[in-house]
JSON list of C-alpha atoms in Angstrom, two decimals:
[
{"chain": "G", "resi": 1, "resn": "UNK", "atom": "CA", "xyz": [-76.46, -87.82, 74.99]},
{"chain": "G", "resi": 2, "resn": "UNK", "atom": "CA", "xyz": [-75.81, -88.03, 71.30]},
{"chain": "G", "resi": 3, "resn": "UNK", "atom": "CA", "xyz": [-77.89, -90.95, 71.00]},
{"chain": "G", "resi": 4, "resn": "UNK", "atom": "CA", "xyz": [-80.60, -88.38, 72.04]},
{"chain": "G", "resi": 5, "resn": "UNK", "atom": "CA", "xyz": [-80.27, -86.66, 69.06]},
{"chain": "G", "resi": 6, "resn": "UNK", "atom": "CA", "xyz": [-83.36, -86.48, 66.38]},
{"chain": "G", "resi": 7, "resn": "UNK", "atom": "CA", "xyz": [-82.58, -88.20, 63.27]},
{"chain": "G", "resi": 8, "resn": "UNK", "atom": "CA", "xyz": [-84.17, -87.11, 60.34]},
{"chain": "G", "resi": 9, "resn": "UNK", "atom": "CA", "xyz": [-87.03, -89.61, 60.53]},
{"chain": "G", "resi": 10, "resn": "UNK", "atom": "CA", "xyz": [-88.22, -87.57, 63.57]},
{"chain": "G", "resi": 11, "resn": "UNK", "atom": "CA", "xyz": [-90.67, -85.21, 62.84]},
{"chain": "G", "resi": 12, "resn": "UNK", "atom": "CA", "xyz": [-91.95, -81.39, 63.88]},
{"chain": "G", "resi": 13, "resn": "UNK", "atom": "CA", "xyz": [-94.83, -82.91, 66.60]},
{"chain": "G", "resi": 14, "resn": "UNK", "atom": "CA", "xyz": [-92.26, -85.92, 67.73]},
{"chain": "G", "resi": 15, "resn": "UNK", "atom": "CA", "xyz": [-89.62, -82.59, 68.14]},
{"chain": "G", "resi": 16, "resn": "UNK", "atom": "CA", "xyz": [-92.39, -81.50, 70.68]},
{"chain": "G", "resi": 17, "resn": "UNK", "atom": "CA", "xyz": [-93.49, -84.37, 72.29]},
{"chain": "G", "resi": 18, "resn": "UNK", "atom": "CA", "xyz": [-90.11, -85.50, 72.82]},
{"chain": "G", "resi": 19, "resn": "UNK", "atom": "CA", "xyz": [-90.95, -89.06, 72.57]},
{"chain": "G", "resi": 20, "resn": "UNK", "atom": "CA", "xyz": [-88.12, -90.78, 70.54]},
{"chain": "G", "resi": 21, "resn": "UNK", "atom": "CA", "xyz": [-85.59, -91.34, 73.54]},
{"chain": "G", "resi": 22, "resn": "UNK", "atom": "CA", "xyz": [-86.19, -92.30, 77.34]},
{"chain": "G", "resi": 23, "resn": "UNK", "atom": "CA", "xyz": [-84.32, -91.69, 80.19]},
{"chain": "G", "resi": 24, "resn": "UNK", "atom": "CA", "xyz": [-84.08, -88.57, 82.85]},
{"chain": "G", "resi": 25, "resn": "UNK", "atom": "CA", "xyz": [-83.16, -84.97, 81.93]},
{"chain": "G", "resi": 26, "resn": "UNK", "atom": "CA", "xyz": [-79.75, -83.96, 82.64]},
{"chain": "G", "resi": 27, "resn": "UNK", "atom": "CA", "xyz": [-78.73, -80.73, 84.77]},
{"chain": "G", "resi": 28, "resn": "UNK", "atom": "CA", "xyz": [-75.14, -79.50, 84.16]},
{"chain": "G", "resi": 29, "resn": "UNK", "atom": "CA", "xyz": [-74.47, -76.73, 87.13]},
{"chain": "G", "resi": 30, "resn": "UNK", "atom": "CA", "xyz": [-71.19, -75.14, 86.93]},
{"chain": "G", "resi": 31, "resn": "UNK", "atom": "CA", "xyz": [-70.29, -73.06, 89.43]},
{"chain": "G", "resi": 32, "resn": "UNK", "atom": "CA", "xyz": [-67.71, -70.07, 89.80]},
{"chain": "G", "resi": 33, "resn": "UNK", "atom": "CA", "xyz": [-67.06, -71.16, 85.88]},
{"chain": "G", "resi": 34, "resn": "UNK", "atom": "CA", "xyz": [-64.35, -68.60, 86.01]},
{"chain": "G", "resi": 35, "resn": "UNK", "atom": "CA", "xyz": [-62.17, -70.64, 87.58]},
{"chain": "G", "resi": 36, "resn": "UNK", "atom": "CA", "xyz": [-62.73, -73.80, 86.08]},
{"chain": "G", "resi": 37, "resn": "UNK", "atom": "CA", "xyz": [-61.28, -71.71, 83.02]},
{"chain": "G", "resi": 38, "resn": "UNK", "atom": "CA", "xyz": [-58.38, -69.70, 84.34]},
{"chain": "G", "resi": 39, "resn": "UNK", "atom": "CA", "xyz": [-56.14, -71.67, 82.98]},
{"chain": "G", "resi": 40, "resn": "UNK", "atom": "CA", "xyz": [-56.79, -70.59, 79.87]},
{"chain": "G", "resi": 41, "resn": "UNK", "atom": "CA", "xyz": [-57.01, -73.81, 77.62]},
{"chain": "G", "resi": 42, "resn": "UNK", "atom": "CA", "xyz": [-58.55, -73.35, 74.25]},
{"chain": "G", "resi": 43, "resn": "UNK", "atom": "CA", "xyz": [-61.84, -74.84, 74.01]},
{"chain": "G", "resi": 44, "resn": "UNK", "atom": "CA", "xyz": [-62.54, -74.81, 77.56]},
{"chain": "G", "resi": 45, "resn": "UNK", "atom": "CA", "xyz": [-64.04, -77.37, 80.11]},
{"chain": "G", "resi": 46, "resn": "UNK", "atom": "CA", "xyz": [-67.52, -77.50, 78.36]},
{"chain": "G", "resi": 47, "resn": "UNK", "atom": "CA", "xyz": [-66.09, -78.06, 74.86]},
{"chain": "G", "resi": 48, "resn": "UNK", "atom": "CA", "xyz": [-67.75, -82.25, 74.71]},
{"chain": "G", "resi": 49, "resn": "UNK", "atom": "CA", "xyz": [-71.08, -80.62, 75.19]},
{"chain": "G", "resi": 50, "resn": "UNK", "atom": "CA", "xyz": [-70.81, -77.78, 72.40]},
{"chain": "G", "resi": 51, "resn": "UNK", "atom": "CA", "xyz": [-72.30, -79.50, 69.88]},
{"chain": "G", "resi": 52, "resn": "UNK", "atom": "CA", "xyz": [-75.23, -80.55, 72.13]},
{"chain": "G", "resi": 53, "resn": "UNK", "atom": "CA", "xyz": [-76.31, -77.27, 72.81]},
{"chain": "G", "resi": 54, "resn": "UNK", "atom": "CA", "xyz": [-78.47, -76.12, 69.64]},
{"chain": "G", "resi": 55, "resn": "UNK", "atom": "CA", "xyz": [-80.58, -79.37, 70.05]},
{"chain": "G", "resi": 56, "resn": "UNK", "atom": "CA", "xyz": [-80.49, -79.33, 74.51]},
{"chain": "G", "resi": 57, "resn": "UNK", "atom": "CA", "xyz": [-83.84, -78.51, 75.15]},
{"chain": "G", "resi": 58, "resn": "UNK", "atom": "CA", "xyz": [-85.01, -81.39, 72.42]},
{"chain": "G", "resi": 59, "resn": "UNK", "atom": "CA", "xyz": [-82.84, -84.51, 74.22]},
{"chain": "G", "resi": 60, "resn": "UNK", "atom": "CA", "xyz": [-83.55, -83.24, 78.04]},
{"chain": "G", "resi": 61, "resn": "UNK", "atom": "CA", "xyz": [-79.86, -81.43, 78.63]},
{"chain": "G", "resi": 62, "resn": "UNK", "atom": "CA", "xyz": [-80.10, -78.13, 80.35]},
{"chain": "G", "resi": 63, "resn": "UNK", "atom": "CA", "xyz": [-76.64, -75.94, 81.51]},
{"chain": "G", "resi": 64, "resn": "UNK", "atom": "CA", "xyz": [-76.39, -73.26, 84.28]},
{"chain": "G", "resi": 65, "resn": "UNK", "atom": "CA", "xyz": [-73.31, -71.70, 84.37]},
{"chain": "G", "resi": 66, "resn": "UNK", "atom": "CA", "xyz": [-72.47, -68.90, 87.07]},
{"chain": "G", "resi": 67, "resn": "UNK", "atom": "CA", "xyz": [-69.96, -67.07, 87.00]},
{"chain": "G", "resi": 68, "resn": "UNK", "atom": "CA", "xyz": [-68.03, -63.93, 88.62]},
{"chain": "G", "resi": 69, "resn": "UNK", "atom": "CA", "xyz": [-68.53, -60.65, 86.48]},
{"chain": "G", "resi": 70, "resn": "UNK", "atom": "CA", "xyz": [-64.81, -59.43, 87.04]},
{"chain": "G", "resi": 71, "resn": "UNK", "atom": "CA", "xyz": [-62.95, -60.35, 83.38]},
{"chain": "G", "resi": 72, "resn": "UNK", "atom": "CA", "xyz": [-66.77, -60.38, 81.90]},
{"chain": "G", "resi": 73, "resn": "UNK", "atom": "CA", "xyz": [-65.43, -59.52, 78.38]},
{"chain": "G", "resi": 74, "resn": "UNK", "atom": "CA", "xyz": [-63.07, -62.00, 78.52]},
{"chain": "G", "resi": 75, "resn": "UNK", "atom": "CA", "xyz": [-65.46, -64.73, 79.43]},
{"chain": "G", "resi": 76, "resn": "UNK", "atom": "CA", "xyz": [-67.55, -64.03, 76.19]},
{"chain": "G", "resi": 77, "resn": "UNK", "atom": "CA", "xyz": [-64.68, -65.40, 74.48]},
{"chain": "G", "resi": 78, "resn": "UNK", "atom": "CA", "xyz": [-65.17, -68.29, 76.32]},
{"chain": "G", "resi": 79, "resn": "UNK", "atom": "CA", "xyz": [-66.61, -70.82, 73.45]},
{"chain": "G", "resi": 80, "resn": "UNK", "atom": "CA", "xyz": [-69.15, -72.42, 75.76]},
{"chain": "G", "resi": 81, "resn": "UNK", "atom": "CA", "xyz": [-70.48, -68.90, 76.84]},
{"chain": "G", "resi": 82, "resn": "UNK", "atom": "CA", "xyz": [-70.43, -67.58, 73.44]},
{"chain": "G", "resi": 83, "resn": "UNK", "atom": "CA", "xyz": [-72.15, -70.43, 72.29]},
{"chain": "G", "resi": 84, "resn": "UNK", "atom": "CA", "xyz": [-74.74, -70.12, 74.80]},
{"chain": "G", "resi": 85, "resn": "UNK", "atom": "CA", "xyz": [-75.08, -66.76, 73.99]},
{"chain": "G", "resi": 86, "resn": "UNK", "atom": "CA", "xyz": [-75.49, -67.51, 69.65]},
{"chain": "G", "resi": 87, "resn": "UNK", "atom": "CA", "xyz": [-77.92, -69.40, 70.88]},
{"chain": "G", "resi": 88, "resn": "UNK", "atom": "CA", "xyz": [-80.22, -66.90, 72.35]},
{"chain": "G", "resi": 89, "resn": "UNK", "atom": "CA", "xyz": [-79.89, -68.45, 76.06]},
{"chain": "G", "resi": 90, "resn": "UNK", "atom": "CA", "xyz": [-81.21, -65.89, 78.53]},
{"chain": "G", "resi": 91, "resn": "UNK", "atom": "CA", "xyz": [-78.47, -64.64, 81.21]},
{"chain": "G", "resi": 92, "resn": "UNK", "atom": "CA", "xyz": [-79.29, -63.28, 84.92]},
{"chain": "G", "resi": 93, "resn": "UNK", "atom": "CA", "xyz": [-77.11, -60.20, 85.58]},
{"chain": "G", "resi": 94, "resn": "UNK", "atom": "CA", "xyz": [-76.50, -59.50, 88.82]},
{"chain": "G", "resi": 95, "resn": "UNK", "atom": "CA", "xyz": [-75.00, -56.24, 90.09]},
{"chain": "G", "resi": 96, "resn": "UNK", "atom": "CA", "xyz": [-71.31, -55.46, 88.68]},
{"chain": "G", "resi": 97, "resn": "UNK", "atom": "CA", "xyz": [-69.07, -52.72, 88.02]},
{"chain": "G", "resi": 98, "resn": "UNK", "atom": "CA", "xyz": [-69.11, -49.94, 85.47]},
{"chain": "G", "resi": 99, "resn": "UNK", "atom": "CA", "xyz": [-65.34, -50.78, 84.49]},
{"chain": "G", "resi": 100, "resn": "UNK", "atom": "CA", "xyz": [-66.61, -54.05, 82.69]},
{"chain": "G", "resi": 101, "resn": "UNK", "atom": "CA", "xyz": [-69.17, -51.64, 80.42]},
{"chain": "G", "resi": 102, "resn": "UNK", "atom": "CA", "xyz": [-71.91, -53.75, 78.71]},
{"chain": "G", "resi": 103, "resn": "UNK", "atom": "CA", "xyz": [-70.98, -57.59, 77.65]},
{"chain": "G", "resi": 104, "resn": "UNK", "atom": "CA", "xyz": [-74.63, -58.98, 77.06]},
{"chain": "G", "resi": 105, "resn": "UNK", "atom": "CA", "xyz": [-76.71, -57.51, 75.37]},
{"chain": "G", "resi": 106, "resn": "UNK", "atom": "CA", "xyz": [-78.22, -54.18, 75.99]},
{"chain": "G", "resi": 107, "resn": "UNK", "atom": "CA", "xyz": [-77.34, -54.79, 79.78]},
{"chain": "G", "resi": 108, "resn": "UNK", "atom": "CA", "xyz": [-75.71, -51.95, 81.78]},
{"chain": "G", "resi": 109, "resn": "UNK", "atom": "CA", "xyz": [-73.18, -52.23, 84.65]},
{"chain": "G", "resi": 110, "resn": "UNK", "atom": "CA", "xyz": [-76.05, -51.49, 87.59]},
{"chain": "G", "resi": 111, "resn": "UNK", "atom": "CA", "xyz": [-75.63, -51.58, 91.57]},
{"chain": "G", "resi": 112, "resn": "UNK", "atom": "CA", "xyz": [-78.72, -53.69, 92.62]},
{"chain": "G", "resi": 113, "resn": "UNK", "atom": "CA", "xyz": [-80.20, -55.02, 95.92]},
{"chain": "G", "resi": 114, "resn": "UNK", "atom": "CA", "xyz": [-79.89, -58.20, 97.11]},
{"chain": "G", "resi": 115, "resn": "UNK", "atom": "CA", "xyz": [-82.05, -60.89, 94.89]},
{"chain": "G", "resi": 116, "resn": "UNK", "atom": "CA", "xyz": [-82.77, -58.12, 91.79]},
{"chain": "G", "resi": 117, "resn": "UNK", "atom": "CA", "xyz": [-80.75, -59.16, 88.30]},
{"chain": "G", "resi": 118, "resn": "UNK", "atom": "CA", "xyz": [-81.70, -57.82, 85.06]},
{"chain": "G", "resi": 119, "resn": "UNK", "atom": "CA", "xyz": [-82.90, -60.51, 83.03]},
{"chain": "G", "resi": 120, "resn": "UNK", "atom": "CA", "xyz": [-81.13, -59.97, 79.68]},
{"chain": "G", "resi": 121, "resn": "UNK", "atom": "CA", "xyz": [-82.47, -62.21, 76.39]},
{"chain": "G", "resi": 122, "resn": "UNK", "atom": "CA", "xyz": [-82.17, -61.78, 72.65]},
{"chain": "G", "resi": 123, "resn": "UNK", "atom": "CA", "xyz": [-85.71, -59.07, 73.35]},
{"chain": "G", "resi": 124, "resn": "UNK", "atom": "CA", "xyz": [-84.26, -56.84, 75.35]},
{"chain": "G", "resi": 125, "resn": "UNK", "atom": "CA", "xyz": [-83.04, -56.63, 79.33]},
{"chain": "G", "resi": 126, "resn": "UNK", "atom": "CA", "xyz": [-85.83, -56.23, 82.08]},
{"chain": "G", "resi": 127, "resn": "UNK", "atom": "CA", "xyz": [-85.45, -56.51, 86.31]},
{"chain": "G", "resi": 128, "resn": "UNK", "atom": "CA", "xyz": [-86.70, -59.07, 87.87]},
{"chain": "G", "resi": 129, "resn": "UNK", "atom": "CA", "xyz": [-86.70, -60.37, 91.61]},
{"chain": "G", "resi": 130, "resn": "UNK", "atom": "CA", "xyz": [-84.77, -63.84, 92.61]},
{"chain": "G", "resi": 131, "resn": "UNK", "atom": "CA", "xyz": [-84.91, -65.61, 95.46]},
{"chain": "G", "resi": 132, "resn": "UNK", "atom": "CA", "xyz": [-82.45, -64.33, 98.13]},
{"chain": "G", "resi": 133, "resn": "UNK", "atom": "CA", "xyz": [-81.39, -65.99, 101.21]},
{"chain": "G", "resi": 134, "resn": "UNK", "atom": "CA", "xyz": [-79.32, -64.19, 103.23]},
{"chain": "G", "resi": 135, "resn": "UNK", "atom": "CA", "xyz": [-77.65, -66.99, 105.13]},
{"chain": "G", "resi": 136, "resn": "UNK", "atom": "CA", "xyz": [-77.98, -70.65, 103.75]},
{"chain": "G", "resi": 137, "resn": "UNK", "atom": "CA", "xyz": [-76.64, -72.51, 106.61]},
{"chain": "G", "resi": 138, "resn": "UNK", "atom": "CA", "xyz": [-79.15, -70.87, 108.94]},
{"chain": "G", "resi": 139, "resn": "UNK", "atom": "CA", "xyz": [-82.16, -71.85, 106.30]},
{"chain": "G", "resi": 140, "resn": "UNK", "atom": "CA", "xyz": [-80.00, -75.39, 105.88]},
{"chain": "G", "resi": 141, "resn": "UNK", "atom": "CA", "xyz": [-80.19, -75.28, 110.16]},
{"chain": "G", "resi": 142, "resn": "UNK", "atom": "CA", "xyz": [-83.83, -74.30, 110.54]},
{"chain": "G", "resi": 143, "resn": "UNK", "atom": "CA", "xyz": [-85.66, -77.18, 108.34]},
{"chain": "G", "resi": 144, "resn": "UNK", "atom": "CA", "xyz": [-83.65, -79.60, 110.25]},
{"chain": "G", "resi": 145, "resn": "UNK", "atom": "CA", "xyz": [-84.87, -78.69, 113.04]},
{"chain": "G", "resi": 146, "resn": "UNK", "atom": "CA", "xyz": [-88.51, -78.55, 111.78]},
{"chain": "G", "resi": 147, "resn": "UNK", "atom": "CA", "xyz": [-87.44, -81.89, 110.19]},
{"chain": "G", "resi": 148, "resn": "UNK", "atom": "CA", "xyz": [-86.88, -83.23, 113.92]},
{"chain": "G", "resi": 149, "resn": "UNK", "atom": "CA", "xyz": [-89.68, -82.01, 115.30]},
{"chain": "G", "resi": 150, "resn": "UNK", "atom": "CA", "xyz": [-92.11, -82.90, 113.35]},
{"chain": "G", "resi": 151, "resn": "UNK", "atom": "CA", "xyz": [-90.34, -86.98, 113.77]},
{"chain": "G", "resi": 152, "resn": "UNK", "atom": "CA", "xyz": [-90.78, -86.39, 117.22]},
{"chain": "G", "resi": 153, "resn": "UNK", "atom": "CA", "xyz": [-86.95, -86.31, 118.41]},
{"chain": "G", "resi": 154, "resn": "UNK", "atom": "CA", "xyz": [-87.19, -82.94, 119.77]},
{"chain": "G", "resi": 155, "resn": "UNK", "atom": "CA", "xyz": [-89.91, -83.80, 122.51]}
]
């Protein structure tokens, strides 16, 4: 990835084009994140990729991290969630308890339905809707049985 950085010679519209490295974009997804650092190692799991993260979205690198609310204040200590956050990287809040107060933002501890987060970013915190599926293996079940069918190995 670090040969995907812009040198200097790289200028404003090549920034936006993107057109001075090839090669796919690369998802990190890290789930449950709060157990990957339990241990509580300085510098964390996602330390290599630290100084990647101002120039991600210019060399293709994008990073999800999900993570349990419980110990939320703790996590911003975390230097691959605060960085994210210096950053100005939106976060999806979920519902979580009033005993971990407000840790993003302008975010408030809030019991929500199913699929609703508040979408918190550097302009403020608004609700929005996610997809919700209430039971993946049954969704995971059901397409491969449309999958079958429509090969014809139901019939």
């Amino acid at each position: 990835m670090t040969k995907r950085l812009p040198g200097t010679e790289i200028t404003g519209e090549r920034l936006r084009r993107r057109d001075w490295w090839e090669g796919p974009r690369l998802f990190f997804i890290v789930d449950d994140y709060d157990l990957l650092t339990a241990g509580g190692r300085p510098g964390g799991p996602l330390e290599p990729l630290l100084p990647l993260l101002a120039q991600s979205v210019h060399i293709g690198l994008h990073l999800v991290i999900a993570r349990s609310t419980s110990g939320a204040m703790r996590a911003m200590m975390d230097s691959a969630v605060r960085r994210l956050w210096e950053l100005g990287t939106p976060a999806l809040l979920f519902s979580y308890p009033k005993e971990e107060g407000k840790f993003l933002g302008e975010a408030r501890p809030r019991t929500l339905p199913p699929g609703r987060a508040q979408l918190v970013t550097r302009r403020g915190v608004r609700l929005v809707q996610t997809g919700f599926a209430s039971n993946t293996a049954d969704l995971v079940g059901a397409s491969a049985a449309r999958t079958a069918t429509s090969f014809g190995e139901n019939s």
